[in-house]
């Protein structure tokens, strides 16, 4: 069974600070996705990383896929209150089943 | 990309009863999955809905409790049987075609 360990599970910081969320596994994934979910809403896809070592930037968000495709990170620079939400990483296995394996989620609160 | 219509969006049910959730896709998708998201938590895969055959269940989930149908490539149902308050959760279908993922809007179930 493929598992994704996401950390931290809870993070509360002040506006303007930087933060990093990690997703780690002992398994290799063909790709990894990051989602953001707000209360009462479904997850919204932020990015998909496919290639080992890949780095993608989305405004203040930087996503990295580990060289071995077993881990990923999300870094937010100068966090804003609008970044508050539940961040989920999800991996696609290499066995071809296409099912998404979700990490436990990181509940991020940005305080004004 | 595909669009999934999921119904009902929410329901309040008496314990001991059953609820069937439907997902209708506007185009064919190769794979469909059913997930559960308990309050404040991440998404847990219940099963993979297989067209014309029995679903493939993840550890901890059984067909008697969560019967699933998928008569064709555009439709699937999940039934939550003999409900208890512990079944209160959001249930979500996800379809995938060529590793592009589409989420249903979710069903928020409360069992009283």
PDB file of C-alpha atoms in Angstrom:
ATOM      1  CA  UNK A   1       0.000   0.000   0.000  1.00  0.00           C
ATOM      2  CA  UNK A   2       1.379   3.373  -0.998  1.00  0.00           C
ATOM      3  CA  UNK A   3       1.269   6.005   1.725  1.00  0.00           C
ATOM      4  CA  UNK A   4       1.973   9.716   1.692  1.00  0.00           C
ATOM      5  CA  UNK A   5       3.074  11.331   4.927  1.00  0.00           C
ATOM      6  CA  UNK A   6       2.256  15.006   4.918  1.00  0.00           C
ATOM      7  CA  UNK A   7       3.651  17.456   7.453  1.00  0.00           C
ATOM      8  CA  UNK A   8       2.954  19.517   9.337  1.00  0.00           C
ATOM      9  CA  UNK A   9      -0.717  18.667   9.794  1.00  0.00           C
ATOM     10  CA  UNK A  10      -1.430  22.059  11.334  1.00  0.00           C
ATOM     11  CA  UNK A  11       0.390  25.339  10.797  1.00  0.00           C
ATOM     12  CA  UNK A  12      -0.524  28.789  12.029  1.00  0.00           C
ATOM     13  CA  UNK A  13       1.721  31.696  11.092  1.00  0.00           C
ATOM     14  CA  UNK A  14       1.602  35.441  10.673  1.00  0.00           C
ATOM     15  CA  UNK A  15       0.968  37.158   7.411  1.00  0.00           C
ATOM     16  CA  UNK A  16       4.218  37.837   5.567  1.00  0.00           C
ATOM     17  CA  UNK A  17       6.051  34.783   6.847  1.00  0.00           C
ATOM     18  CA  UNK A  18       7.282  31.924   4.688  1.00  0.00           C
ATOM     19  CA  UNK A  19       6.344  28.281   5.109  1.00  0.00           C
ATOM     20  CA  UNK A  20       7.004  24.861   3.662  1.00  0.00           C
ATOM     21  CA  UNK A  21       4.757  21.812   3.600  1.00  0.00           C
ATOM     22  CA  UNK A  22       6.235  18.392   2.979  1.00  0.00           C
ATOM     23  CA  UNK A  23       4.924  15.191   1.462  1.00  0.00           C
ATOM     24  CA  UNK A  24       7.039  12.068   1.851  1.00  0.00           C
ATOM     25  CA  UNK A  25       6.721   8.442   0.893  1.00  0.00           C
ATOM     26  CA  UNK A  26       8.797   5.296   0.651  1.00  0.00           C
ATOM     27  CA  UNK A  27       7.101   4.613  -2.678  1.00  0.00           C
ATOM     28  CA  UNK A  28       7.759   6.069  -6.095  1.00  0.00           C
ATOM     29  CA  UNK A  29       4.947   7.996  -7.723  1.00  0.00           C
ATOM     30  CA  UNK A  30       4.521   8.662 -11.421  1.00  0.00           C
ATOM     31  CA  UNK A  31       3.281  12.141 -10.578  1.00  0.00           C
ATOM     32  CA  UNK A  32       2.204  14.177  -7.607  1.00  0.00           C
ATOM     33  CA  UNK A  33      -0.524  16.744  -7.310  1.00  0.00           C
ATOM     34  CA  UNK A  34      -1.150  19.544  -4.837  1.00  0.00           C
ATOM     35  CA  UNK A  35      -4.670  20.698  -3.988  1.00  0.00           C
ATOM     36  CA  UNK A  36      -6.127  23.476  -1.868  1.00  0.00           C
ATOM     37  CA  UNK A  37      -9.506  23.060  -0.234  1.00  0.00           C
ATOM     38  CA  UNK A  38     -11.626  25.674   1.488  1.00  0.00           C
ATOM     39  CA  UNK A  39     -14.387  24.828   3.986  1.00  0.00           C
ATOM     40  CA  UNK A  40     -17.486  23.457   2.283  1.00  0.00           C
ATOM     41  CA  UNK A  41     -15.770  23.274  -1.073  1.00  0.00           C
ATOM     42  CA  UNK A  42     -14.089  20.505  -3.028  1.00  0.00           C
ATOM     43  CA  UNK A  43     -10.320  20.325  -3.558  1.00  0.00           C
ATOM     44  CA  UNK A  44      -8.950  22.600  -6.268  1.00  0.00           C
ATOM     45  CA  UNK A  45      -5.899  21.439  -8.205  1.00  0.00           C
ATOM     46  CA  UNK A  46      -2.924  23.787  -7.846  1.00  0.00           C
ATOM     47  CA  UNK A  47      -0.233  21.916  -9.739  1.00  0.00           C
ATOM     48  CA  UNK A  48       0.924  18.536 -11.021  1.00  0.00           C
ATOM     49  CA  UNK A  49       4.603  17.620 -10.952  1.00  0.00           C
ATOM     50  CA  UNK A  50       5.756  14.741 -13.087  1.00  0.00           C
ATOM     51  CA  UNK A  51       9.517  14.764 -13.541  1.00  0.00           C
ATOM     52  CA  UNK A  52      11.980  13.991 -10.741  1.00  0.00           C
ATOM     53  CA  UNK A  53      13.611  17.237  -9.619  1.00  0.00           C
ATOM     54  CA  UNK A  54      10.930  19.337 -11.242  1.00  0.00           C
ATOM     55  CA  UNK A  55      10.213  22.756  -9.791  1.00  0.00           C
ATOM     56  CA  UNK A  56       7.057  24.677 -10.625  1.00  0.00           C
ATOM     57  CA  UNK A  57       6.134  28.158  -9.512  1.00  0.00           C
ATOM     58  CA  UNK A  58       2.645  29.579  -9.176  1.00  0.00           C
ATOM     59  CA  UNK A  59       2.996  33.207  -8.059  1.00  0.00           C
ATOM     60  CA  UNK A  60       4.168  32.956  -4.429  1.00  0.00           C
ATOM     61  CA  UNK A  61       3.899  29.155  -4.365  1.00  0.00           C
ATOM     62  CA  UNK A  62       6.832  26.941  -5.324  1.00  0.00           C
ATOM     63  CA  UNK A  63       6.365  23.209  -5.786  1.00  0.00           C
ATOM     64  CA  UNK A  64       9.178  20.697  -5.986  1.00  0.00           C
ATOM     65  CA  UNK A  65       9.194  17.003  -6.851  1.00  0.00           C
ATOM     66  CA  UNK A  66      12.050  15.003  -5.377  1.00  0.00           C
ATOM     67  CA  UNK A  67      14.674  13.521  -7.662  1.00  0.00           C
ATOM     68  CA  UNK A  68      13.530  10.005  -6.787  1.00  0.00           C
ATOM     69  CA  UNK A  69       9.840  10.947  -7.159  1.00  0.00           C
ATOM     70  CA  UNK A  70       9.124   9.863  -3.591  1.00  0.00           C
ATOM     71  CA  UNK A  71       8.647  13.260  -2.018  1.00  0.00           C
ATOM     72  CA  UNK A  72       7.451  16.759  -2.738  1.00  0.00           C
ATOM     73  CA  UNK A  73       7.286  20.134  -1.075  1.00  0.00           C
ATOM     74  CA  UNK A  74       5.165  23.240  -1.274  1.00  0.00           C
ATOM     75  CA  UNK A  75       6.789  26.519  -0.278  1.00  0.00           C
ATOM     76  CA  UNK A  76       4.766  29.686   0.174  1.00  0.00           C
ATOM     77  CA  UNK A  77       6.582  32.998   0.262  1.00  0.00           C
ATOM     78  CA  UNK A  78       5.165  35.993   2.114  1.00  0.00           C
ATOM     79  CA  UNK A  79       1.970  34.225   3.120  1.00  0.00           C
ATOM     80  CA  UNK A  80      -1.297  36.109   2.900  1.00  0.00           C
ATOM     81  CA  UNK A  81      -4.554  35.583   4.786  1.00  0.00           C
ATOM     82  CA  UNK A  82      -6.091  34.358   1.531  1.00  0.00           C
ATOM     83  CA  UNK A  83      -3.710  31.395   1.600  1.00  0.00           C
ATOM     84  CA  UNK A  84      -5.616  29.959   4.560  1.00  0.00           C
ATOM     85  CA  UNK A  85      -7.039  26.533   3.792  1.00  0.00           C
ATOM     86  CA  UNK A  86      -6.426  22.800   3.728  1.00  0.00           C
ATOM     87  CA  UNK A  87      -3.537  21.784   1.464  1.00  0.00           C
ATOM     88  CA  UNK A  88      -3.485  18.227   0.171  1.00  0.00           C
ATOM     89  CA  UNK A  89      -0.824  16.351  -1.708  1.00  0.00           C
ATOM     90  CA  UNK A  90      -1.894  13.369  -3.799  1.00  0.00           C
ATOM     91  CA  UNK A  91       0.288  10.854  -5.567  1.00  0.00           C
ATOM     92  CA  UNK A  92      -0.436   8.736  -8.613  1.00  0.00           C
ATOM     93  CA  UNK A  93       1.101   5.284  -8.329  1.00  0.00           C
ATOM     94  CA  UNK A  94       3.356   3.742 -10.929  1.00  0.00           C
ATOM     95  CA  UNK A  95       1.411   0.499 -11.169  1.00  0.00           C
ATOM     96  CA  UNK A  96      -0.997   2.027 -13.640  1.00  0.00           C
ATOM     97  CA  UNK A  97      -4.063   1.974 -11.391  1.00  0.00           C
ATOM     98  CA  UNK A  98      -4.353   5.783 -11.656  1.00  0.00           C
ATOM     99  CA  UNK A  99      -5.876   6.053  -8.191  1.00  0.00           C
ATOM    100  CA  UNK A 100      -4.895   9.084  -6.153  1.00  0.00           C
ATOM    101  CA  UNK A 101      -3.276   8.497  -2.778  1.00  0.00           C
ATOM    102  CA  UNK A 102      -3.816  11.533  -0.576  1.00  0.00           C
ATOM    103  CA  UNK A 103      -1.631  12.771   2.235  1.00  0.00           C
ATOM    104  CA  UNK A 104      -3.236  13.622   5.573  1.00  0.00           C
ATOM    105  CA  UNK A 105      -3.488  17.284   4.670  1.00  0.00           C
ATOM    106  CA  UNK A 106      -2.034  20.457   6.146  1.00  0.00           C
ATOM    107  CA  UNK A 107      -4.465  22.887   7.694  1.00  0.00           C
ATOM    108  CA  UNK A 108      -2.848  26.284   7.192  1.00  0.00           C
ATOM    109  CA  UNK A 109      -3.986  29.408   8.998  1.00  0.00           C
ATOM    110  CA  UNK A 110      -2.492  32.758   8.122  1.00  0.00           C
ATOM    111  CA  UNK A 111      -3.128  35.335  10.802  1.00  0.00           C
ATOM    112  CA  UNK A 112      -3.367  39.053   9.969  1.00  0.00           C
TER     113      UNK A 112
ATOM    114  CA  UNK B   1     -11.963  18.016 -19.369  1.00  0.00           C
ATOM    115  CA  UNK B   2     -14.905  16.002 -18.102  1.00  0.00           C
ATOM    116  CA  UNK B   3     -17.569  17.402 -15.783  1.00  0.00           C
ATOM    117  CA  UNK B   4     -19.092  15.242 -13.050  1.00  0.00           C
ATOM    118  CA  UNK B   5     -22.543  15.885 -11.639  1.00  0.00           C
ATOM    119  CA  UNK B   6     -22.844  14.369  -8.158  1.00  0.00           C
ATOM    120  CA  UNK B   7     -26.161  13.998  -6.349  1.00  0.00           C
ATOM    121  CA  UNK B   8     -27.362  14.606  -3.728  1.00  0.00           C
ATOM    122  CA  UNK B   9     -25.155  17.457  -2.601  1.00  0.00           C
ATOM    123  CA  UNK B  10     -26.148  16.889   1.005  1.00  0.00           C
ATOM    124  CA  UNK B  11     -28.514  14.811   3.054  1.00  0.00           C
ATOM    125  CA  UNK B  12     -29.488  14.154   6.630  1.00  0.00           C
ATOM    126  CA  UNK B  13     -30.396  10.520   7.224  1.00  0.00           C
ATOM    127  CA  UNK B  14     -31.675   8.405  10.082  1.00  0.00           C
ATOM    128  CA  UNK B  15     -29.392   5.729  11.455  1.00  0.00           C
ATOM    129  CA  UNK B  16     -30.080   2.295  10.054  1.00  0.00           C
ATOM    130  CA  UNK B  17     -31.171   3.597   6.661  1.00  0.00           C
ATOM    131  CA  UNK B  18     -29.245   3.628   3.375  1.00  0.00           C
ATOM    132  CA  UNK B  19     -28.359   6.404   0.948  1.00  0.00           C
ATOM    133  CA  UNK B  20     -27.359   6.064  -2.687  1.00  0.00           C
ATOM    134  CA  UNK B  21     -25.091   8.699  -4.197  1.00  0.00           C
ATOM    135  CA  UNK B  22     -24.855   9.134  -7.948  1.00  0.00           C
ATOM    136  CA  UNK B  23     -22.109  10.475 -10.193  1.00  0.00           C
ATOM    137  CA  UNK B  24     -22.879  11.247 -13.826  1.00  0.00           C
ATOM    138  CA  UNK B  25     -20.001  12.189 -16.128  1.00  0.00           C
ATOM    139  CA  UNK B  26     -20.558  14.170 -19.307  1.00  0.00           C
ATOM    140  CA  UNK B  27     -18.013  12.047 -21.171  1.00  0.00           C
ATOM    141  CA  UNK B  28     -16.468   8.630 -20.815  1.00  0.00           C
ATOM    142  CA  UNK B  29     -13.800   8.234 -18.171  1.00  0.00           C
ATOM    143  CA  UNK B  30     -11.609   5.190 -17.871  1.00  0.00           C
ATOM    144  CA  UNK B  31     -11.549   5.005 -14.101  1.00  0.00           C
ATOM    145  CA  UNK B  32     -13.878   6.157 -11.360  1.00  0.00           C
ATOM    146  CA  UNK B  33     -13.064   6.191  -7.677  1.00  0.00           C
ATOM    147  CA  UNK B  34     -15.087   6.804  -4.533  1.00  0.00           C
ATOM    148  CA  UNK B  35     -13.505   8.615  -1.599  1.00  0.00           C
ATOM    149  CA  UNK B  36     -14.591   9.599   1.882  1.00  0.00           C
ATOM    150  CA  UNK B  37     -13.503  12.752   3.661  1.00  0.00           C
ATOM    151  CA  UNK B  38     -14.328  12.736   7.358  1.00  0.00           C
ATOM    152  CA  UNK B  39     -14.592  16.066   9.157  1.00  0.00           C
ATOM    153  CA  UNK B  40     -11.283  17.896   9.198  1.00  0.00           C
ATOM    154  CA  UNK B  41      -9.451  15.051   7.531  1.00  0.00           C
ATOM    155  CA  UNK B  42      -8.011  14.136   4.170  1.00  0.00           C
ATOM    156  CA  UNK B  43      -9.538  11.948   1.477  1.00  0.00           C
ATOM    157  CA  UNK B  44      -9.541   8.196   1.928  1.00  0.00           C
ATOM    158  CA  UNK B  45     -10.139   5.882  -1.012  1.00  0.00           C
ATOM    159  CA  UNK B  46     -13.108   3.575  -0.496  1.00  0.00           C
ATOM    160  CA  UNK B  47     -12.999   1.682  -3.771  1.00  0.00           C
ATOM    161  CA  UNK B  48     -12.368   1.706  -7.483  1.00  0.00           C
ATOM    162  CA  UNK B  49     -15.603   1.388  -9.457  1.00  0.00           C
ATOM    163  CA  UNK B  50     -15.103  -1.114 -12.271  1.00  0.00           C
ATOM    164  CA  UNK B  51     -17.363  -1.054 -15.287  1.00  0.00           C
ATOM    165  CA  UNK B  52     -19.629  -4.070 -15.423  1.00  0.00           C
ATOM    166  CA  UNK B  53     -17.964  -5.903 -12.569  1.00  0.00           C
ATOM    167  CA  UNK B  54     -17.529  -5.770  -8.828  1.00  0.00           C
ATOM    168  CA  UNK B  55     -15.714  -2.796  -7.396  1.00  0.00           C
ATOM    169  CA  UNK B  56     -12.222  -3.136  -5.938  1.00  0.00           C
ATOM    170  CA  UNK B  57     -12.313  -2.179  -2.269  1.00  0.00           C
ATOM    171  CA  UNK B  58      -9.501  -0.781  -0.155  1.00  0.00           C
ATOM    172  CA  UNK B  59      -8.568  -2.245   3.165  1.00  0.00           C
ATOM    173  CA  UNK B  60     -11.197  -1.482   5.773  1.00  0.00           C
ATOM    174  CA  UNK B  61     -14.075  -1.088   3.327  1.00  0.00           C
ATOM    175  CA  UNK B  62     -16.460  -3.884   2.323  1.00  0.00           C
ATOM    176  CA  UNK B  63     -19.078  -4.364  -0.336  1.00  0.00           C
ATOM    177  CA  UNK B  64     -21.899  -5.035   2.110  1.00  0.00           C
ATOM    178  CA  UNK B  65     -21.426  -1.604   3.667  1.00  0.00           C
ATOM    179  CA  UNK B  66     -20.556   0.332   0.508  1.00  0.00           C
ATOM    180  CA  UNK B  67     -22.050  -1.376  -2.533  1.00  0.00           C
ATOM    181  CA  UNK B  68     -20.955   0.287  -5.755  1.00  0.00           C
ATOM    182  CA  UNK B  69     -22.278   0.037  -9.272  1.00  0.00           C
ATOM    183  CA  UNK B  70     -20.782   1.192 -12.548  1.00  0.00           C
ATOM    184  CA  UNK B  71     -22.975   0.033 -15.429  1.00  0.00           C
ATOM    185  CA  UNK B  72     -21.133   2.125 -18.036  1.00  0.00           C
ATOM    186  CA  UNK B  73     -18.214   4.527 -18.474  1.00  0.00           C
ATOM    187  CA  UNK B  74     -20.255   7.628 -17.567  1.00  0.00           C
ATOM    188  CA  UNK B  75     -22.180   6.626 -14.440  1.00  0.00           C
ATOM    189  CA  UNK B  76     -21.549   5.204 -11.001  1.00  0.00           C
ATOM    190  CA  UNK B  77     -23.349   4.929  -7.689  1.00  0.00           C
ATOM    191  CA  UNK B  78     -22.180   4.429  -4.121  1.00  0.00           C
ATOM    192  CA  UNK B  79     -24.596   3.264  -1.457  1.00  0.00           C
ATOM    193  CA  UNK B  80     -23.872   3.818   2.217  1.00  0.00           C
ATOM    194  CA  UNK B  81     -25.788   1.025   3.926  1.00  0.00           C
ATOM    195  CA  UNK B  82     -27.175   0.655   7.435  1.00  0.00           C
ATOM    196  CA  UNK B  83     -25.835   4.051   8.365  1.00  0.00           C
ATOM    197  CA  UNK B  84     -24.540   5.074  11.751  1.00  0.00           C
ATOM    198  CA  UNK B  85     -23.371   8.502  12.949  1.00  0.00           C
ATOM    199  CA  UNK B  86     -19.784   7.404  12.234  1.00  0.00           C
ATOM    200  CA  UNK B  87     -20.671   7.435   8.538  1.00  0.00           C
ATOM    201  CA  UNK B  88     -21.215  11.188   8.660  1.00  0.00           C
ATOM    202  CA  UNK B  89     -18.754  12.444   6.114  1.00  0.00           C
ATOM    203  CA  UNK B  90     -18.293  13.932   2.674  1.00  0.00           C
ATOM    204  CA  UNK B  91     -18.370  11.331  -0.086  1.00  0.00           C
ATOM    205  CA  UNK B  92     -16.659  12.222  -3.338  1.00  0.00           C
ATOM    206  CA  UNK B  93     -16.331  10.569  -6.708  1.00  0.00           C
ATOM    207  CA  UNK B  94     -13.306  11.204  -8.896  1.00  0.00           C
ATOM    208  CA  UNK B  95     -13.032  10.254 -12.537  1.00  0.00           C
ATOM    209  CA  UNK B  96      -9.861   9.997 -14.536  1.00  0.00           C
ATOM    210  CA  UNK B  97      -9.028   9.773 -18.199  1.00  0.00           C
ATOM    211  CA  UNK B  98      -5.387   9.720 -19.331  1.00  0.00           C
ATOM    212  CA  UNK B  99      -4.280  10.871 -15.872  1.00  0.00           C
ATOM    213  CA  UNK B 100      -6.473  13.966 -15.948  1.00  0.00           C
ATOM    214  CA  UNK B 101      -8.643  13.974 -12.828  1.00  0.00           C
ATOM    215  CA  UNK B 102     -12.139  15.389 -12.414  1.00  0.00           C
ATOM    216  CA  UNK B 103     -13.835  15.702  -9.053  1.00  0.00           C
ATOM    217  CA  UNK B 104     -17.505  15.425  -8.285  1.00  0.00           C
ATOM    218  CA  UNK B 105     -18.898  18.190  -6.117  1.00  0.00           C
ATOM    219  CA  UNK B 106     -19.229  15.920  -3.098  1.00  0.00           C
ATOM    220  CA  UNK B 107     -22.098  14.703  -0.949  1.00  0.00           C
ATOM    221  CA  UNK B 108     -22.187  15.925   2.635  1.00  0.00           C
ATOM    222  CA  UNK B 109     -23.888  13.195   4.654  1.00  0.00           C
ATOM    223  CA  UNK B 110     -25.061  13.634   8.222  1.00  0.00           C
ATOM    224  CA  UNK B 111     -26.432  10.608  10.048  1.00  0.00           C
ATOM    225  CA  UNK B 112     -28.596  11.306  13.087  1.00  0.00           C
TER     226      UNK B 112
END
